Tab-separated table of N, CA, C and O in Angstrom:
chain	number	residue	atom	x	y	z
A	76	GLN	N	-28.232	17.684	-10.452
A	76	GLN	CA	-29.152	18.629	-9.810
A	76	GLN	C	-28.340	20.331	-9.481
A	76	GLN	O	-27.507	20.056	-8.674
A	77	ASP	N	-28.688	21.237	-10.090
A	77	ASP	CA	-28.161	22.495	-9.828
A	77	ASP	C	-29.048	23.523	-9.189
A	77	ASP	O	-30.421	23.424	-9.723
A	78	ARG	N	-28.742	24.330	-8.559
A	78	ARG	CA	-29.583	25.709	-8.134
A	78	ARG	C	-29.066	26.793	-7.874
A	78	ARG	O	-27.752	26.867	-7.099
A	79	LYS	N	-29.550	27.775	-8.091
A	79	LYS	CA	-28.898	29.170	-7.627
A	79	LYS	C	-29.734	29.486	-6.605
A	79	LYS	O	-31.065	29.686	-6.070
A	80	LEU	N	-29.060	30.215	-5.370
A	80	LEU	CA	-29.360	30.760	-4.160
A	80	LEU	C	-29.039	32.011	-4.186
A	80	LEU	O	-28.350	32.863	-4.602
A	81	SER	N	-30.351	32.325	-3.496
A	81	SER	CA	-30.260	34.119	-3.752
A	81	SER	C	-30.554	34.425	-1.903
A	81	SER	O	-30.961	33.613	-1.278
A	82	GLY	N	-29.725	35.308	-1.474
A	82	GLY	CA	-29.791	35.426	0.088
A	82	GLY	C	-30.685	36.859	0.520
A	82	GLY	O	-30.694	37.609	-0.008
A	83	TYR	N	-30.658	36.316	1.865
A	83	TYR	CA	-31.584	37.643	2.628
A	83	TYR	C	-30.571	37.334	3.882
A	83	TYR	O	-30.592	36.137	4.539
A	84	HIS	N	-31.099	38.367	4.665
A	84	HIS	CA	-30.683	38.421	6.237
A	84	HIS	C	-31.668	39.055	7.075
A	84	HIS	O	-31.856	40.351	6.402
A	85	ASP	N	-31.928	38.335	8.256
A	85	ASP	CA	-32.750	39.284	9.101
A	85	ASP	C	-32.107	38.418	10.421
A	85	ASP	O	-31.462	37.876	10.742
A	86	SER	N	-32.728	39.249	11.577
A	86	SER	CA	-32.694	38.967	12.776
A	86	SER	C	-32.589	37.261	13.028
A	86	SER	O	-31.799	36.863	13.873
A	87	SER	N	-33.614	36.529	12.511
A	87	SER	CA	-33.894	35.200	12.601
A	87	SER	C	-33.363	34.143	11.998
A	87	SER	O	-33.250	32.960	12.223
A	88	HIS	N	-32.919	34.683	10.475
A	88	HIS	CA	-32.312	34.147	9.434
A	88	HIS	C	-31.268	34.491	8.792
A	88	HIS	O	-30.967	35.313	8.845
A	89	HIS	N	-30.216	33.011	8.605
A	89	HIS	CA	-29.086	33.733	7.992
A	89	HIS	C	-29.046	32.348	6.463
A	89	HIS	O	-28.944	31.352	6.603
A	90	VAL	N	-29.101	33.182	5.204
A	90	VAL	CA	-29.360	32.546	4.115
A	90	VAL	C	-27.702	32.790	3.284
A	90	VAL	O	-27.864	34.240	3.175
A	91	CYS	N	-27.191	31.988	2.733
A	91	CYS	CA	-25.910	32.484	1.935
A	91	CYS	C	-26.533	32.371	0.601
A	91	CYS	O	-27.337	31.820	0.103
A	92	SER	N	-25.658	32.986	-0.256
A	92	SER	CA	-26.058	33.389	-1.810
A	92	SER	C	-24.866	32.615	-2.361
A	92	SER	O	-23.706	32.374	-1.710
A	93	GLY	N	-25.143	31.913	-3.513
A	93	GLY	CA	-23.981	31.460	-4.299
A	93	GLY	C	-24.953	30.324	-5.288
A	93	GLY	O	-26.116	30.108	-5.739
A	94	PHE	N	-23.879	28.999	-5.689
A	94	PHE	CA	-24.312	28.188	-6.345
A	94	PHE	C	-24.379	26.668	-5.680
A	94	PHE	O	-23.116	26.627	-4.983
A	95	ASP	N	-25.400	25.944	-5.821
A	95	ASP	CA	-25.213	24.450	-4.875
A	95	ASP	C	-25.211	23.543	-5.969
A	95	ASP	O	-26.145	23.620	-6.969
A	96	GLU	N	-24.243	22.573	-6.057
A	96	GLU	CA	-24.366	21.517	-6.977
A	96	GLU	C	-24.250	20.214	-6.266
A	96	GLU	O	-23.478	19.928	-5.224
A	97	GLN	N	-25.274	19.364	-6.528
A	97	GLN	CA	-25.217	18.173	-6.146
A	97	GLN	C	-24.725	16.884	-7.020
A	97	GLN	O	-25.379	17.149	-8.090
A	98	TRP	N	-23.921	15.809	-6.930
A	98	TRP	CA	-23.541	14.558	-7.671
A	98	TRP	C	-24.385	13.361	-6.819
A	98	TRP	O	-23.897	13.321	-5.785
A	99	GLY	N	-24.582	12.572	-7.840
A	99	GLY	CA	-24.881	10.964	-7.090
A	99	GLY	C	-25.058	10.181	-8.174
A	99	GLY	O	-25.214	10.627	-9.430
A	100	LEU	N	-25.212	8.889	-7.995
A	100	LEU	CA	-25.446	8.007	-9.048
A	100	LEU	C	-27.062	7.756	-9.256
A	100	LEU	O	-27.503	7.742	-8.095
A	101	CYS	N	-27.533	7.468	-10.154
A	101	CYS	CA	-29.040	7.337	-10.368
A	101	CYS	C	-29.055	5.787	-10.744
A	101	CYS	O	-29.180	5.036	-11.816
A	102	PRO	N	-29.403	4.623	-9.805
A	102	PRO	CA	-29.518	3.562	-10.122
A	102	PRO	C	-30.769	3.068	-10.949
A	102	PRO	O	-30.650	2.152	-11.689
A	103	GLU	N	-31.705	4.136	-10.947
A	103	GLU	CA	-32.961	3.694	-11.981
A	103	GLU	C	-32.331	3.997	-13.304
A	103	GLU	O	-33.069	3.498	-14.366
A	104	MET	N	-31.470	4.385	-13.649
A	104	MET	CA	-30.910	5.065	-14.912
A	104	MET	C	-29.880	4.058	-15.518
A	104	MET	O	-29.037	3.697	-14.740
A	105	GLU	N	-29.788	3.920	-16.826
A	105	GLU	CA	-28.619	3.073	-17.350
A	105	GLU	C	-27.295	3.922	-17.558
A	105	GLU	O	-27.582	5.221	-17.927
A	106	SER	N	-26.113	3.291	-17.175
A	106	SER	CA	-24.681	3.899	-17.173
A	106	SER	C	-24.667	4.643	-18.512
A	106	SER	O	-25.010	4.340	-19.689
A	107	CYS	N	-24.006	5.533	-18.305
A	107	CYS	CA	-23.434	6.597	-19.523
A	107	CYS	C	-22.457	5.973	-20.445
A	107	CYS	O	-22.362	6.251	-21.637
A	108	SER	N	-21.822	5.381	-19.621
A	108	SER	CA	-20.509	4.339	-20.209
A	108	SER	C	-20.669	3.057	-20.091
A	108	SER	O	-21.245	2.696	-19.111
A	109	ARG	N	-20.264	2.590	-20.942
A	109	ARG	CA	-20.269	0.989	-21.008
A	109	ARG	C	-18.891	0.563	-20.651
A	109	ARG	O	-17.851	1.038	-21.702
A	110	CYS	N	-18.724	-0.418	-20.004
A	110	CYS	CA	-17.180	-1.267	-19.768
A	110	CYS	C	-17.239	-2.481	-20.632
A	110	CYS	O	-17.870	-3.347	-20.354
A	111	GLU	N	-16.146	-2.350	-21.842
A	111	GLU	CA	-15.854	-3.509	-22.476
A	111	GLU	C	-15.176	-4.393	-21.725
A	111	GLU	O	-13.879	-3.892	-21.632
A	112	ARG	N	-15.383	-5.531	-21.384
A	112	ARG	CA	-14.856	-6.566	-20.386
A	112	ARG	C	-13.360	-6.916	-21.111
A	112	ARG	O	-13.264	-7.543	-22.123
A	113	VAL	N	-12.538	-6.826	-20.252
A	113	VAL	CA	-11.064	-7.473	-20.554
A	113	VAL	C	-10.507	-8.111	-19.379
A	113	VAL	O	-10.291	-7.369	-18.634
A	114	ASP	N	-10.341	-9.363	-19.488
A	114	ASP	CA	-10.182	-10.255	-18.618
A	114	ASP	C	-8.479	-10.622	-18.815
A	114	ASP	O	-7.789	-10.592	-19.688
A	115	CYS	N	-7.831	-10.676	-17.900
A	115	CYS	CA	-6.499	-10.922	-17.522
A	115	CYS	C	-6.076	-12.075	-18.660
A	115	CYS	O	-6.828	-13.291	-18.297
A	116	VAL	N	-4.847	-12.319	-18.746
A	116	VAL	CA	-4.356	-13.303	-19.572
A	116	VAL	C	-2.883	-13.497	-19.126
A	116	VAL	O	-2.185	-12.826	-19.341
A	117	PHE	N	-2.364	-15.028	-18.956
A	117	PHE	CA	-1.164	-15.020	-18.530
A	117	PHE	C	-0.317	-15.154	-19.858
A	117	PHE	O	-1.027	-15.487	-20.785
A	118	GLU	N	1.180	-14.985	-19.754
A	118	GLU	CA	1.808	-15.542	-20.985
A	118	GLU	C	1.960	-16.969	-20.609
A	118	GLU	O	1.571	-17.497	-19.696
A	119	ASP	N	2.849	-17.360	-21.871
A	119	ASP	CA	3.379	-18.840	-21.457
A	119	ASP	C	4.075	-19.025	-20.334
A	119	ASP	O	4.923	-17.922	-20.274
A	120	TRP	N	4.453	-20.379	-20.007
A	120	TRP	CA	5.526	-20.538	-19.011
A	120	TRP	C	6.866	-20.189	-19.938
A	120	TRP	O	6.776	-20.796	-20.654
A	121	GLY	N	7.894	-19.498	-18.820
A	121	GLY	CA	9.257	-19.371	-19.103
A	121	GLY	C	9.776	-21.103	-19.137
A	121	GLY	O	9.098	-21.580	-18.602
A	122	GLN	N	11.195	-21.171	-19.550
A	122	GLN	CA	11.955	-22.160	-19.180
A	122	GLN	C	12.123	-22.334	-17.823
A	122	GLN	O	12.343	-21.389	-17.128
A	123	TRP	N	12.470	-23.537	-17.249
A	123	TRP	CA	12.861	-24.003	-15.982
A	123	TRP	C	14.627	-23.441	-15.991
A	123	TRP	O	15.139	-23.294	-16.968
A	124	PHE	N	14.566	-22.961	-14.599
A	124	PHE	CA	16.057	-22.131	-14.566
A	124	PHE	C	16.426	-22.651	-13.210
A	124	PHE	O	15.764	-22.674	-12.062
A	125	ASP	N	17.770	-22.742	-12.821
A	125	ASP	CA	18.368	-23.114	-11.505
A	125	ASP	C	18.381	-21.964	-10.899
A	125	ASP	O	18.753	-21.274	-11.133
A	126	ALA	N	18.034	-22.242	-9.246
A	126	ALA	CA	18.156	-21.138	-8.566
A	126	ALA	C	19.514	-20.928	-7.986
A	126	ALA	O	19.796	-20.060	-7.564
A	127	GLY	N	20.492	-21.758	-8.193
A	127	GLY	CA	21.792	-21.467	-7.935
A	127	GLY	C	22.308	-22.370	-7.111
A	127	GLY	O	21.703	-22.872	-6.128
A	128	GLY	N	23.519	-22.316	-6.769
A	128	GLY	CA	23.965	-23.172	-5.719
A	128	GLY	C	23.662	-24.529	-5.793
A	128	GLY	O	23.638	-25.214	-6.909
A	129	CYS	N	23.804	-24.948	-4.742
A	129	CYS	CA	23.259	-26.395	-4.775
A	129	CYS	C	21.797	-26.622	-3.965
A	129	CYS	O	21.629	-27.690	-3.143
A	130	THR	N	21.168	-25.899	-4.061
A	130	THR	CA	19.610	-25.655	-3.932
A	130	THR	C	18.789	-26.992	-4.183
A	130	THR	O	17.820	-27.251	-3.637
A	131	GLN	N	19.453	-27.427	-5.522
A	131	GLN	CA	18.753	-28.253	-6.135
A	131	GLN	C	16.984	-28.233	-6.389
A	131	GLN	O	16.315	-28.960	-6.195
A	132	ILE	N	16.850	-26.740	-6.590
A	132	ILE	CA	15.532	-26.421	-6.873
A	132	ILE	C	15.814	-25.662	-8.228
A	132	ILE	O	16.608	-25.048	-8.446
A	133	ASP	N	14.830	-25.869	-9.127
A	133	ASP	CA	14.234	-25.201	-10.701
A	133	ASP	C	12.978	-24.438	-10.242
A	133	ASP	O	12.303	-24.658	-9.727
A	134	PHE	N	13.208	-23.343	-11.278
A	134	PHE	CA	12.065	-22.398	-10.881
A	134	PHE	C	11.666	-22.114	-12.415
A	134	PHE	O	12.201	-22.056	-13.531
A	135	ARG	N	10.344	-21.868	-12.784
A	135	ARG	CA	9.828	-21.062	-14.077
A	135	ARG	C	8.629	-20.308	-13.629
A	135	ARG	O	8.455	-20.248	-12.490
A	136	GLN	N	8.643	-18.966	-14.523
A	136	GLN	CA	7.499	-18.016	-14.211
A	136	GLN	C	7.030	-17.508	-15.720
A	136	GLN	O	7.394	-18.029	-16.512
A	137	ARG	N	5.805	-16.898	-15.562
A	137	ARG	CA	5.381	-16.275	-16.422
A	137	ARG	C	4.655	-15.215	-16.047
A	137	ARG	O	4.600	-14.647	-14.869
A	138	GLY	N	4.506	-14.126	-17.111
A	138	GLY	CA	4.019	-12.728	-16.564
A	138	GLY	C	2.678	-12.749	-16.897
A	138	GLY	O	1.788	-13.622	-17.453
A	139	ILE	N	2.188	-11.370	-17.084
A	139	ILE	CA	0.745	-11.314	-17.801
A	139	ILE	C	0.958	-10.718	-18.927
A	139	ILE	O	1.768	-9.956	-19.252
A	140	ALA	N	0.161	-11.243	-19.879
A	140	ALA	CA	0.278	-10.897	-21.159
A	140	ALA	C	-0.702	-9.786	-21.551
A	140	ALA	O	-0.452	-8.500	-22.192
A	141	VAL	N	-1.925	-9.860	-20.953
A	141	VAL	CA	-3.106	-8.686	-20.930
A	141	VAL	C	-3.497	-8.406	-19.419
A	141	VAL	O	-4.150	-9.420	-18.898
A	142	SER	N	-3.570	-7.466	-18.985
A	142	SER	CA	-4.169	-6.795	-17.652
A	142	SER	C	-5.490	-6.906	-17.756
A	142	SER	O	-6.235	-6.241	-18.971
A	143	ASN	N	-6.015	-7.015	-17.040
A	143	ASN	CA	-7.689	-6.814	-16.762
A	143	ASN	C	-7.874	-5.393	-16.573
A	143	ASN	O	-7.319	-4.776	-16.078
A	144	ASN	N	-9.305	-5.066	-16.959
A	144	ASN	CA	-9.781	-3.782	-16.556
A	144	ASN	C	-10.865	-3.862	-15.810
A	144	ASN	O	-10.838	-4.926	-14.878
A	145	GLU	N	-11.330	-2.491	-15.029
A	145	GLU	CA	-12.132	-2.589	-14.274
A	145	GLU	C	-13.466	-3.600	-13.942
A	145	GLU	O	-13.861	-3.744	-12.974
A	146	CYS	N	-13.903	-3.906	-15.321
A	146	CYS	CA	-15.068	-4.986	-15.405
A	146	CYS	C	-14.415	-6.157	-15.623
A	146	CYS	O	-15.312	-7.376	-15.998
A	147	GLY	N	-13.447	-6.416	-16.013
A	147	GLY	CA	-13.163	-7.742	-15.989
A	147	GLY	C	-12.203	-8.701	-15.076
A	147	GLY	O	-12.134	-8.045	-13.917
A	148	GLN	N	-11.881	-9.880	-15.228
A	148	GLN	CA	-11.439	-10.813	-14.314
A	148	GLN	C	-9.794	-10.937	-14.435
A	148	GLN	O	-9.155	-10.741	-15.084
A	149	PRO	N	-9.495	-10.591	-12.840
A	149	PRO	CA	-8.139	-10.663	-12.576
A	149	PRO	C	-7.559	-11.965	-13.128
A	149	PRO	O	-8.144	-13.125	-12.856
A	150	CYS	N	-6.142	-12.030	-13.305
A	150	CYS	CA	-5.602	-13.673	-13.268
A	150	CYS	C	-5.544	-14.169	-12.159
A	150	CYS	O	-5.006	-13.872	-10.824
A	151	GLU	N	-5.793	-15.666	-11.969
A	151	GLU	CA	-5.971	-16.406	-10.918
A	151	GLU	C	-4.710	-17.550	-11.043
A	151	GLU	O	-4.567	-18.155	-12.608
A	152	GLY	N	-4.198	-17.778	-10.522
A	152	GLY	CA	-2.898	-19.000	-10.654
A	152	GLY	C	-1.346	-18.162	-9.993
A	152	GLY	O	-1.504	-17.256	-9.771
A	153	LYS	N	-0.727	-19.445	-10.447
A	153	LYS	CA	0.618	-18.664	-9.829
A	153	LYS	C	1.608	-18.134	-10.826
A	153	LYS	O	1.210	-18.311	-12.264
A	154	LYS	N	2.414	-17.213	-10.405
A	154	LYS	CA	3.492	-16.679	-11.554
A	154	LYS	C	4.562	-17.169	-11.500
A	154	LYS	O	5.465	-16.939	-12.294
A	155	MET	N	4.829	-17.848	-10.454
A	155	MET	CA	6.144	-18.871	-10.298
A	155	MET	C	5.718	-20.151	-9.851
A	155	MET	O	5.002	-20.354	-8.994
A	156	GLU	N	6.510	-21.023	-10.453
A	156	GLU	CA	6.842	-22.816	-9.856
A	156	GLU	C	7.988	-22.863	-9.853
A	156	GLU	O	8.730	-22.359	-10.018
A	157	SER	N	7.889	-24.088	-8.900
A	157	SER	CA	9.351	-24.497	-8.429
A	157	SER	C	8.870	-26.089	-8.329
A	157	SER	O	7.950	-26.638	-8.249
A	158	ARG	N	10.215	-26.718	-8.519
A	158	ARG	CA	10.078	-28.224	-8.598
A	158	ARG	C	11.962	-28.818	-7.774
A	158	ARG	O	12.841	-27.804	-8.357
A	159	SER	N	11.653	-29.790	-7.244
A	159	SER	CA	12.712	-30.416	-6.792
A	159	SER	C	13.761	-30.942	-8.266
A	159	SER	O	12.998	-31.452	-8.973
A	160	SER	N	14.724	-30.709	-8.414
A	160	SER	CA	15.737	-31.011	-9.278
A	160	SER	C	17.227	-31.572	-8.923
A	160	SER	O	18.122	-30.246	-9.002
A	161	PRO	N	17.279	-32.588	-8.532
A	161	PRO	CA	18.909	-32.812	-8.376
A	161	PRO	C	19.463	-32.874	-9.017
A	161	PRO	O	19.770	-33.234	-10.305
A	162	HIS	N	20.807	-31.814	-9.180
A	162	HIS	CA	22.022	-31.945	-10.023
A	162	HIS	C	22.978	-32.706	-9.675
A	162	HIS	O	23.480	-32.709	-8.370
A	163	SER	N	23.317	-33.300	-10.638
A	163	SER	CA	24.510	-34.555	-10.447
A	163	SER	C	25.785	-33.978	-9.953
A	163	SER	O	26.443	-34.030	-9.105
A	164	ARG	N	26.254	-32.126	-10.089
A	164	ARG	CA	27.230	-31.876	-9.553
A	164	ARG	C	27.256	-31.260	-7.908
A	164	ARG	O	28.216	-31.148	-7.453
A	165	CYS	N	25.988	-31.624	-7.425
A	165	CYS	CA	25.619	-31.283	-6.318
A	165	CYS	C	25.487	-32.997	-5.145
A	165	CYS	O	25.260	-32.647	-4.346
A	166	ILE	N	25.260	-34.015	-5.967
A	166	ILE	CA	25.268	-35.304	-5.323
A	166	ILE	C	26.727	-35.762	-5.136
A	166	ILE	O	27.751	-36.003	-5.955
A	167	LEU	N	26.951	-35.836	-3.850
A	167	LEU	CA	28.334	-36.453	-3.413
A	167	LEU	C	28.195	-37.982	-3.482
A	167	LEU	O	27.279	-38.571	-3.465
A	168	ASN	N	29.316	-38.598	-4.084
A	168	ASN	CA	29.704	-40.139	-4.461
A	168	ASN	C	30.039	-40.645	-2.907
A	168	ASN	O	30.876	-40.157	-2.296
A	169	GLU	N	29.079	-41.450	-2.412
A	169	GLU	CA	29.541	-42.088	-1.152
A	169	GLU	C	30.706	-42.828	-1.338
A	169	GLU	O	31.036	-43.853	-2.288
A	170	VAL	N	31.577	-43.009	-0.374
A	170	VAL	CA	32.834	-43.730	-0.411
A	170	VAL	C	32.760	-44.409	0.905
A	170	VAL	O	32.846	-44.004	1.977
A	171	ASP	N	32.820	-45.927	0.782
A	171	ASP	CA	32.874	-46.561	2.266
A	171	ASP	C	34.481	-46.651	2.466
A	171	ASP	O	35.440	-47.427	2.084
A	172	CYS	N	34.386	-45.970	3.672
A	172	CYS	CA	35.970	-45.637	4.608
A	172	CYS	C	36.179	-47.069	5.504
A	172	CYS	O	35.222	-46.856	6.293
A	173	GLN	N	36.968	-47.939	5.037
A	173	GLN	CA	37.479	-48.957	5.752
A	173	GLN	C	38.673	-48.611	6.706
A	173	GLN	O	39.771	-48.056	6.283
A	174	TRP	N	38.909	-48.908	7.945
A	174	TRP	CA	39.898	-48.192	8.346
A	174	TRP	C	40.664	-49.510	9.167
A	174	TRP	O	40.469	-50.764	9.460
């Protein structure tokens, strides 16, 4: 809504002159722009990798192949997984010590 204001001034009133503009949403009107829904899509899981040292934990991760837009669904789920993975180099052989 636009309107041009003209001013006058007397002892009991003060009116400004200028241009007034109001913006707002019109819920009864259809939107001017349509949002084409783009949902988030994960990439495939990567290979398992050793966390290093003797933590005996492996990890794998995945990234985002397609990011969602403002009307699409975000990705749900883990971006990284871990698993127990005993490594032979970290397992000590028990020795029965007899005195």
